[in-house]
Tab-separated table of C-alpha atoms and ligand atoms in Angstrom:
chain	number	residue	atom	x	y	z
A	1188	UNK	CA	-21.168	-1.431	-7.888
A	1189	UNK	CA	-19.234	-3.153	-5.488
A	1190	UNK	CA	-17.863	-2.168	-2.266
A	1191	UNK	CA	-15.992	-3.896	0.487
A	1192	UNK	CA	-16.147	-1.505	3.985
A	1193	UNK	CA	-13.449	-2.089	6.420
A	1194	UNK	CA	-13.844	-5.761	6.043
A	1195	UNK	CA	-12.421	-7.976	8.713
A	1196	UNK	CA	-12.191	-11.713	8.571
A	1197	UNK	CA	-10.930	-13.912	11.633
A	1198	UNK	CA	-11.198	-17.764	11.617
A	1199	UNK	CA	-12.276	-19.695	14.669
A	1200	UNK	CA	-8.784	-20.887	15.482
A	1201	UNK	CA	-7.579	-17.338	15.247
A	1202	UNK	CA	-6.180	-16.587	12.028
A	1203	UNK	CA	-6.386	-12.846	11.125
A	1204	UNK	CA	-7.041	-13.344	7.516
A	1205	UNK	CA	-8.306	-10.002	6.704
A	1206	UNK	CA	-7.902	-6.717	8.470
A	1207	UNK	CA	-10.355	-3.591	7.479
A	1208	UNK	CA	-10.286	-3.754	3.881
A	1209	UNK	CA	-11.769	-1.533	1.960
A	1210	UNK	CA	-12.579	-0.982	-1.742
A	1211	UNK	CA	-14.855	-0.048	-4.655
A	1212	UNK	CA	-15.023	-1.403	-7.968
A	1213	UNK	CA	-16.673	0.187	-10.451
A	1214	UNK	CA	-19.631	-1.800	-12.794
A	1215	UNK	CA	-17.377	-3.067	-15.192
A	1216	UNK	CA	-13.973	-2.583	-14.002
A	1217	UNK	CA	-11.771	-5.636	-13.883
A	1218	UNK	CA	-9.794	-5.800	-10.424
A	1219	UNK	CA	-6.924	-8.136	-9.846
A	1220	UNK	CA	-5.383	-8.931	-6.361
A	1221	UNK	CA	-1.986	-9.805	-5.736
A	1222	UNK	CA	0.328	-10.905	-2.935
A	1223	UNK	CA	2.127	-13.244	-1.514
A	1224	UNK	CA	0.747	-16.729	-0.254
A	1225	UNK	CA	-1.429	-16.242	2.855
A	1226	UNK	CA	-2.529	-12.545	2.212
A	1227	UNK	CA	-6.542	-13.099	2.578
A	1228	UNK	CA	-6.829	-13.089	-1.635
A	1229	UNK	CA	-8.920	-16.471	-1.240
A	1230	UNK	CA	-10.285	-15.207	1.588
A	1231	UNK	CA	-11.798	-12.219	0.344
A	1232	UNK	CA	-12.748	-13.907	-2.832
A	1233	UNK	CA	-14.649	-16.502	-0.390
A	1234	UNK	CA	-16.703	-13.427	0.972
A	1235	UNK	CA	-17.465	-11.873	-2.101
A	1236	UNK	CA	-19.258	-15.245	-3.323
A	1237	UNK	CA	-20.978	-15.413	-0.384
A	1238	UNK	CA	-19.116	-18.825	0.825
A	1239	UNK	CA	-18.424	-17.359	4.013
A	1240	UNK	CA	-19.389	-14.551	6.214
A	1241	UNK	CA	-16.859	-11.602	6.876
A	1242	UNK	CA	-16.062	-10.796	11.228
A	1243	UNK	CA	-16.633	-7.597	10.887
A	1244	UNK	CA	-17.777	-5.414	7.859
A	1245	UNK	CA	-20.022	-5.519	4.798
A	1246	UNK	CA	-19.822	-6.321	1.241
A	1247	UNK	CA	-22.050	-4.715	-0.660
A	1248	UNK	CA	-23.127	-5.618	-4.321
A	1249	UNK	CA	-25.623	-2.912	-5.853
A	1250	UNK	CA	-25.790	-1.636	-2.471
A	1251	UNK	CA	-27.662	-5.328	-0.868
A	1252	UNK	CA	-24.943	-6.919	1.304
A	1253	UNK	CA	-24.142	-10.518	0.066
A	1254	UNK	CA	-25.171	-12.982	2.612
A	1255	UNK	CA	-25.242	-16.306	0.478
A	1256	UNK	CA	-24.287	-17.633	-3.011
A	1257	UNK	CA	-26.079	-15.574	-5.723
A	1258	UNK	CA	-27.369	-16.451	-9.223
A	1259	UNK	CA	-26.001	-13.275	-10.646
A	1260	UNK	CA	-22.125	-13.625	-9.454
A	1261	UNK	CA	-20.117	-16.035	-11.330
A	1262	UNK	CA	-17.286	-18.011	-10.092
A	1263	UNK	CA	-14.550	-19.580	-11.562
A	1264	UNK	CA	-11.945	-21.869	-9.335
A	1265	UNK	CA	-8.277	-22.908	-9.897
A	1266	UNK	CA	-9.356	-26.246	-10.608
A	1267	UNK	CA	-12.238	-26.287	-13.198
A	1268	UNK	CA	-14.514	-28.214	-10.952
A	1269	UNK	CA	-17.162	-29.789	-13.815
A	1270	UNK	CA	-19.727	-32.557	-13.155
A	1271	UNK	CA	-17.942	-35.471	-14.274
A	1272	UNK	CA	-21.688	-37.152	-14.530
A	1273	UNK	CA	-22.744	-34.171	-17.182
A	1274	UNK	CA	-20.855	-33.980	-21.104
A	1275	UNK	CA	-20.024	-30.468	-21.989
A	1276	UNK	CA	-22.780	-28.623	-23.013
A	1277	UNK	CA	-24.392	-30.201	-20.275
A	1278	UNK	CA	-21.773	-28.803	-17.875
A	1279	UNK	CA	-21.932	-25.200	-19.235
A	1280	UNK	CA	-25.616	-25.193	-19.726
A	1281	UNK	CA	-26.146	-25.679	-15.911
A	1282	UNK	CA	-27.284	-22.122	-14.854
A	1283	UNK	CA	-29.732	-22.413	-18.176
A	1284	UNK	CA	-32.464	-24.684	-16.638
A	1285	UNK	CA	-35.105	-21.660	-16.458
A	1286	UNK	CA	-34.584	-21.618	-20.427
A	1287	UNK	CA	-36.281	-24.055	-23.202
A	1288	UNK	CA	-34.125	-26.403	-24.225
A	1289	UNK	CA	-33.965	-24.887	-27.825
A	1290	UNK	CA	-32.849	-21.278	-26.217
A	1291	UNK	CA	-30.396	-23.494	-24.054
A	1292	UNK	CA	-28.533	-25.222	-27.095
A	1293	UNK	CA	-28.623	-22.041	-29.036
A	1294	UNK	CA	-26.343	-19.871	-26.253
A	1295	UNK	CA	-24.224	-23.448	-25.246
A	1296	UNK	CA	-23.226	-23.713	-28.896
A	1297	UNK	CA	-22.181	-19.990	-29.003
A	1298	UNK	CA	-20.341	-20.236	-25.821
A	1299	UNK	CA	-18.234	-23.305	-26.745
A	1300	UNK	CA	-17.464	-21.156	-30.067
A	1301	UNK	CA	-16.414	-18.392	-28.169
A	1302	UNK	CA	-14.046	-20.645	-26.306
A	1303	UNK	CA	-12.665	-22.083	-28.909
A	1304	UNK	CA	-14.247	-25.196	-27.903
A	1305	UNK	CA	-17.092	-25.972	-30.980
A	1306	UNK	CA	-17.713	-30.100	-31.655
A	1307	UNK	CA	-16.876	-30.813	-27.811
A	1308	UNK	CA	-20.581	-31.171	-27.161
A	1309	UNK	CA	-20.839	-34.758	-26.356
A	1310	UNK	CA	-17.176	-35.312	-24.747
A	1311	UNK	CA	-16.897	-36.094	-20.909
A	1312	UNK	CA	-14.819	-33.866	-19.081
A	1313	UNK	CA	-12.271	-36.994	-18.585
A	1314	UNK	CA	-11.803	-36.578	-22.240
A	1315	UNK	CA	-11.029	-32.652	-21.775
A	1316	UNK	CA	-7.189	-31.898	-21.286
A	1317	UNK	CA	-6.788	-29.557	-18.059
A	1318	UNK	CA	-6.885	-26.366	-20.530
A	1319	UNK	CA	-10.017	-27.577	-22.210
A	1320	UNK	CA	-11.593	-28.143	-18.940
A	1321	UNK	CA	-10.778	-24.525	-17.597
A	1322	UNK	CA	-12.455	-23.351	-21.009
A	1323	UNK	CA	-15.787	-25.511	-20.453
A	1324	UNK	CA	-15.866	-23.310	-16.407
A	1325	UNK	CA	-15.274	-20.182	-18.169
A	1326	UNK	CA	-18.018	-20.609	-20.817
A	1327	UNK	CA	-20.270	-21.733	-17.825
A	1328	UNK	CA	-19.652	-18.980	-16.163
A	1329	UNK	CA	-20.133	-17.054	-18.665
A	1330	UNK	CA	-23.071	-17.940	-20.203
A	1331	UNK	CA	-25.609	-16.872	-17.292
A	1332	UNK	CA	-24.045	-13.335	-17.993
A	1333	UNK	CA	-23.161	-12.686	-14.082
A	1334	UNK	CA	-22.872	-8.757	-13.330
A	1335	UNK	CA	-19.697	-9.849	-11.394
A	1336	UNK	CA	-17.911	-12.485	-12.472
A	1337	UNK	CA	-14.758	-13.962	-9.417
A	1338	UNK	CA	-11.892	-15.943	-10.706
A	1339	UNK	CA	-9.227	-17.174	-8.115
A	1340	UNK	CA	-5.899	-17.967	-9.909
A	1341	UNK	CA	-8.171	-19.887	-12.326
A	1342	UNK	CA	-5.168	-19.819	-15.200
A	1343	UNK	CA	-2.484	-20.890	-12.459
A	1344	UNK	CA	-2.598	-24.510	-13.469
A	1345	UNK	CA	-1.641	-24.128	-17.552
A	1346	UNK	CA	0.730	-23.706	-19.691
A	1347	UNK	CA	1.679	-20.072	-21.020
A	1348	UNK	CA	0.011	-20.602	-24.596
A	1349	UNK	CA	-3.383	-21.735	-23.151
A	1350	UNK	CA	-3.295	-19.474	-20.660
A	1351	UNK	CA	-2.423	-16.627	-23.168
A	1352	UNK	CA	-5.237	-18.361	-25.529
A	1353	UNK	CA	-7.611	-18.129	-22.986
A	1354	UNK	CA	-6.732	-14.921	-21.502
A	1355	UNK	CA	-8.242	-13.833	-25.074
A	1356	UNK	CA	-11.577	-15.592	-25.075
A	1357	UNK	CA	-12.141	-14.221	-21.494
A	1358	UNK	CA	-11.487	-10.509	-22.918
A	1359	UNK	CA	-13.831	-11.195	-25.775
A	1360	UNK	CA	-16.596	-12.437	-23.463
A	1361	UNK	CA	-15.769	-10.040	-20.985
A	1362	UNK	CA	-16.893	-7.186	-23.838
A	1363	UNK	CA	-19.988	-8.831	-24.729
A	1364	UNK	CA	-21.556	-8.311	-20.943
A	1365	UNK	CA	-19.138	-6.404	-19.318
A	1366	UNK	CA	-19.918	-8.026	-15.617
A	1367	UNK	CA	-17.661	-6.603	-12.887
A	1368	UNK	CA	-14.481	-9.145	-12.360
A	1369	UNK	CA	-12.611	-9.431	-8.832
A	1370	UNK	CA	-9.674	-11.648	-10.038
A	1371	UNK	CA	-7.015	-13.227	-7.925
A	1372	UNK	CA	-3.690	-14.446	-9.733
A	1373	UNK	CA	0.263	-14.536	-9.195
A	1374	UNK	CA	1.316	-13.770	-11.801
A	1375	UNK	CA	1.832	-9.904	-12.793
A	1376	UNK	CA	2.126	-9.980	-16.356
A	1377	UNK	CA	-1.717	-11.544	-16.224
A	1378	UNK	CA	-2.522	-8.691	-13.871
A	1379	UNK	CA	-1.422	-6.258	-16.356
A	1380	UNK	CA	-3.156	-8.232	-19.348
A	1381	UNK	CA	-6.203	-8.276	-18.176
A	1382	UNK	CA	-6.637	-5.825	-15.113
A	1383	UNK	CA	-7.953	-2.100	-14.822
A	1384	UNK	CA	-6.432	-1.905	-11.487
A	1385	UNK	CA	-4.193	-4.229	-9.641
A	1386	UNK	CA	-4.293	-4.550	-5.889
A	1387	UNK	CA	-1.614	-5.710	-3.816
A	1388	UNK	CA	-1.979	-6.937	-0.637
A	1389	UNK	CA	-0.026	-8.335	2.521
A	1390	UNK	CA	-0.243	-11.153	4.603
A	1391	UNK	CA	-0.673	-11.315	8.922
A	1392	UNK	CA	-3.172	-9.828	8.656
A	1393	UNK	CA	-4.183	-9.515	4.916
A	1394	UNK	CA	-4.272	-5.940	4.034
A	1395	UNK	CA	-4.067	-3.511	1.302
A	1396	UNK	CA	-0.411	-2.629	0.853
A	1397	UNK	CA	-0.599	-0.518	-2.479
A	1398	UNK	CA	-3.005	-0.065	-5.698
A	1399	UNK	CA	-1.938	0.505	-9.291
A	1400	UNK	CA	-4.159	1.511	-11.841
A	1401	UNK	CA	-3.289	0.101	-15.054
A	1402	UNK	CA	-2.827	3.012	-18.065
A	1403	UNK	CA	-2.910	0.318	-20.512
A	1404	UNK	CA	-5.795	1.166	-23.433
A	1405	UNK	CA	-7.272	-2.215	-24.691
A	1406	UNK	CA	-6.173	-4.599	-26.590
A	1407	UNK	CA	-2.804	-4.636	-24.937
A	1408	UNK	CA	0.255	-5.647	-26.540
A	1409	UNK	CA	2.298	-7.638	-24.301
A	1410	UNK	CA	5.354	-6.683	-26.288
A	1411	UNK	CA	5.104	-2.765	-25.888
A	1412	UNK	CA	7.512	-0.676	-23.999
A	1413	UNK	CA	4.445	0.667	-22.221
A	1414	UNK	CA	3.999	-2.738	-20.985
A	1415	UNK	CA	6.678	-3.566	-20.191
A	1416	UNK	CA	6.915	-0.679	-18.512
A	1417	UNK	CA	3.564	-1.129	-16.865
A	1418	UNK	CA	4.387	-4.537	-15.883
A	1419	UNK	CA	7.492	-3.539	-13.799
A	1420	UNK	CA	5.863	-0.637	-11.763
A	1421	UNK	CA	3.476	-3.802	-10.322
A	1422	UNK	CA	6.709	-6.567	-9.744
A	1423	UNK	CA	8.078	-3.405	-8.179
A	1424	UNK	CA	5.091	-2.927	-5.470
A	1425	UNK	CA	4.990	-6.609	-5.304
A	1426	UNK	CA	8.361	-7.505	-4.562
A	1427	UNK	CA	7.887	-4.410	-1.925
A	1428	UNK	CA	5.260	-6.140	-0.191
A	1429	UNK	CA	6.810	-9.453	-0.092
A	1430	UNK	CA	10.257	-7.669	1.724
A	1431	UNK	CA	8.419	-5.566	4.207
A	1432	UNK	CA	6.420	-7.535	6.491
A	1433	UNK	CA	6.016	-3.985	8.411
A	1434	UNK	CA	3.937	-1.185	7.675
A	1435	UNK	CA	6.357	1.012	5.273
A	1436	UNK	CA	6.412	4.329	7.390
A	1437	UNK	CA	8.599	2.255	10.061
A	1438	UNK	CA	11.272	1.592	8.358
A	1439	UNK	CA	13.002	4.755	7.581
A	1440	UNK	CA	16.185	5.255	4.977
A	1441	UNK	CA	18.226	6.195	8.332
A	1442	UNK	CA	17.280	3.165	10.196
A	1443	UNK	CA	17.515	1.112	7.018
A	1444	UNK	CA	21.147	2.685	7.133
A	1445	UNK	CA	22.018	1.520	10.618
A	1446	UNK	CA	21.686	-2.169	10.016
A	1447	UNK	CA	22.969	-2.733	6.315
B	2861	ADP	N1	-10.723	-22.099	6.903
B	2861	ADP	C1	-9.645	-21.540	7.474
B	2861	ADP	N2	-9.409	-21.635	8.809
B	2861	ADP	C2	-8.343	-21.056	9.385
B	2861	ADP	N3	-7.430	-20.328	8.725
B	2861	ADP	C3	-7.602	-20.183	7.406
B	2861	ADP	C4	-8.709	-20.776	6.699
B	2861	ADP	N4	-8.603	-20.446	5.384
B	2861	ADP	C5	-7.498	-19.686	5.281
B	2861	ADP	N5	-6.886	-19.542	6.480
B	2861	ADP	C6	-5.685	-18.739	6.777
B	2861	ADP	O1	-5.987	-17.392	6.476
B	2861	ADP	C7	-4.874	-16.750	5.873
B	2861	ADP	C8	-5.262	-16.256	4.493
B	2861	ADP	O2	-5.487	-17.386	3.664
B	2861	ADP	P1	-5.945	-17.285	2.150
B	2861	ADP	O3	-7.135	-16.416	2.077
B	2861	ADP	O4	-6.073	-18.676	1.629
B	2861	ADP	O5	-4.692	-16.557	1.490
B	2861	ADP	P2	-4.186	-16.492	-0.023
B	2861	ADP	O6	-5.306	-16.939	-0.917
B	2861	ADP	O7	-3.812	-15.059	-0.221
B	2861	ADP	O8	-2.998	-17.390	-0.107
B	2861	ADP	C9	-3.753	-17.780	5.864
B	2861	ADP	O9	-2.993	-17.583	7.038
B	2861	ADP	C10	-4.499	-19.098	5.923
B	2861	ADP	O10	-3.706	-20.101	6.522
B	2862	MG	MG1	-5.413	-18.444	-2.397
């Protein structure tokens, strides 16, 4: 559905951000990419939406490379980024304007349900709290029901009951439509929430260092040993990738020995 083919991003003053990455994601498959600060996730996600144009390599979405922003891919930021001008439903109806205003209240009111959000119609996002915010950009979205749907760290920000609270509306949404989701976050027990498959990358230049996939049948229970489980085999690759800068084949139990 989605395939990145040895995808290479440099920036003008040099930074190798990326270095031949590549992937496929399957129509409905939710990937999440890890790593430490400065590993290309941004990056990447940047290309993906179009926002930027990779140095060497293609993305391909339904087999059309993505040159530009696209209608049907759906972005949601770190910082929930709403018109301040616009109320609410305003705000989340904003990819609706092809609609009649009757179809357009209809689906708004059924996404601010589904967000847990009903009765905030009217409110200005300066009346939202940060959480409430981040639920008005998910139900926006949302509601244009994007075949692939980008988030980058965009539950970094709150605090672990919201973020738990909205990890569950995004599931439920998620099942209605099923769009493809690229997903960066830092934080590996999310990855195992809500991933199929977790990437983990590696910075100078961002690469692939190792792939999980996730064994976890939905819904997941955060408190089963299989998560738990689950959830360590990913810290494990992670904190792997965050000690060795190198490739892994160069540094050899016997070397390893020498020094330590
Ligand atoms: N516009 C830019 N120009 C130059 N370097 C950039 C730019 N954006 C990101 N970088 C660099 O590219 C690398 C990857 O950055 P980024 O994709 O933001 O990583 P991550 O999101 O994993 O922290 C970093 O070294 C960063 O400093
Ligand atoms: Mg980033």
């Amino acid at each position: 559905m989605l395939s990145f083919e040895t995808l290479s991003k440099t920036y003008a003053d040099g930074t190798h951000a990326l270095s031949a990455i590549t992937i496929d994601v399957a129509a409905g498959e939710i990937l999440a990419l890890v790593g430490g600060s400065g590993c290309g996730k941004t990056t990447l996600l940047r290309l993906i939406a179009g926002l930027d144009q990779p140095s060497a390599g293609r993305i391909l979405l339904d087999g059309e490379a993505i040159l530009e922003p696209r209608a049907d891919v759906g972005v949601i930021f770190q910082e929930p980024r709403l018109f301040p001008w616009l109320s609410v439903s305003e705000n989340v109806a904003f990819g609706l304007s092809h609609l009649s205003a009757f179809e357009r209240e209809g689906l708004v009111a059924n996404a601010l349900v589904r967000v847990g959000l009903a009765g905030y119609e009217k409110r200005w996002p300066r009346e939202l709290s940060g959480g409430q915010q981040q639920r008005v950009a998910i139900a926006r979205a949302l509601i244009t029901r994007p075949k692939l749907l980008l988030m980058d760290e965009p539950f970094s920000a709150l605090d672990a009951t919201t973020r738990a609270s909205l990890h569950g509306h995004l599931l439920a949404l998620w099942a209605e439509s099923r769009p493809t989701v690229v997903m960066v976050t830092h934080d590996v027990e999310e990855a195992v929430t809500l991933a199929d498959r977790i990437i983990v990358m590696q910075p100078k230049p961002g690469r692939i260092f190792d792939e999980l996939d996730n064994p976890l049948a939905r819904p997941r229970d955060r408190l089963s040993p299989s998560f738990e489980a689950t959830k360590r085999e990913a810290l494990r690759a992670l904190d792997r990738s965050l000690r060795d800068e190198e490739p892994r084949q160069h540094k050899t139990a016997e070397t390893a020995g020498m020094w330590w």
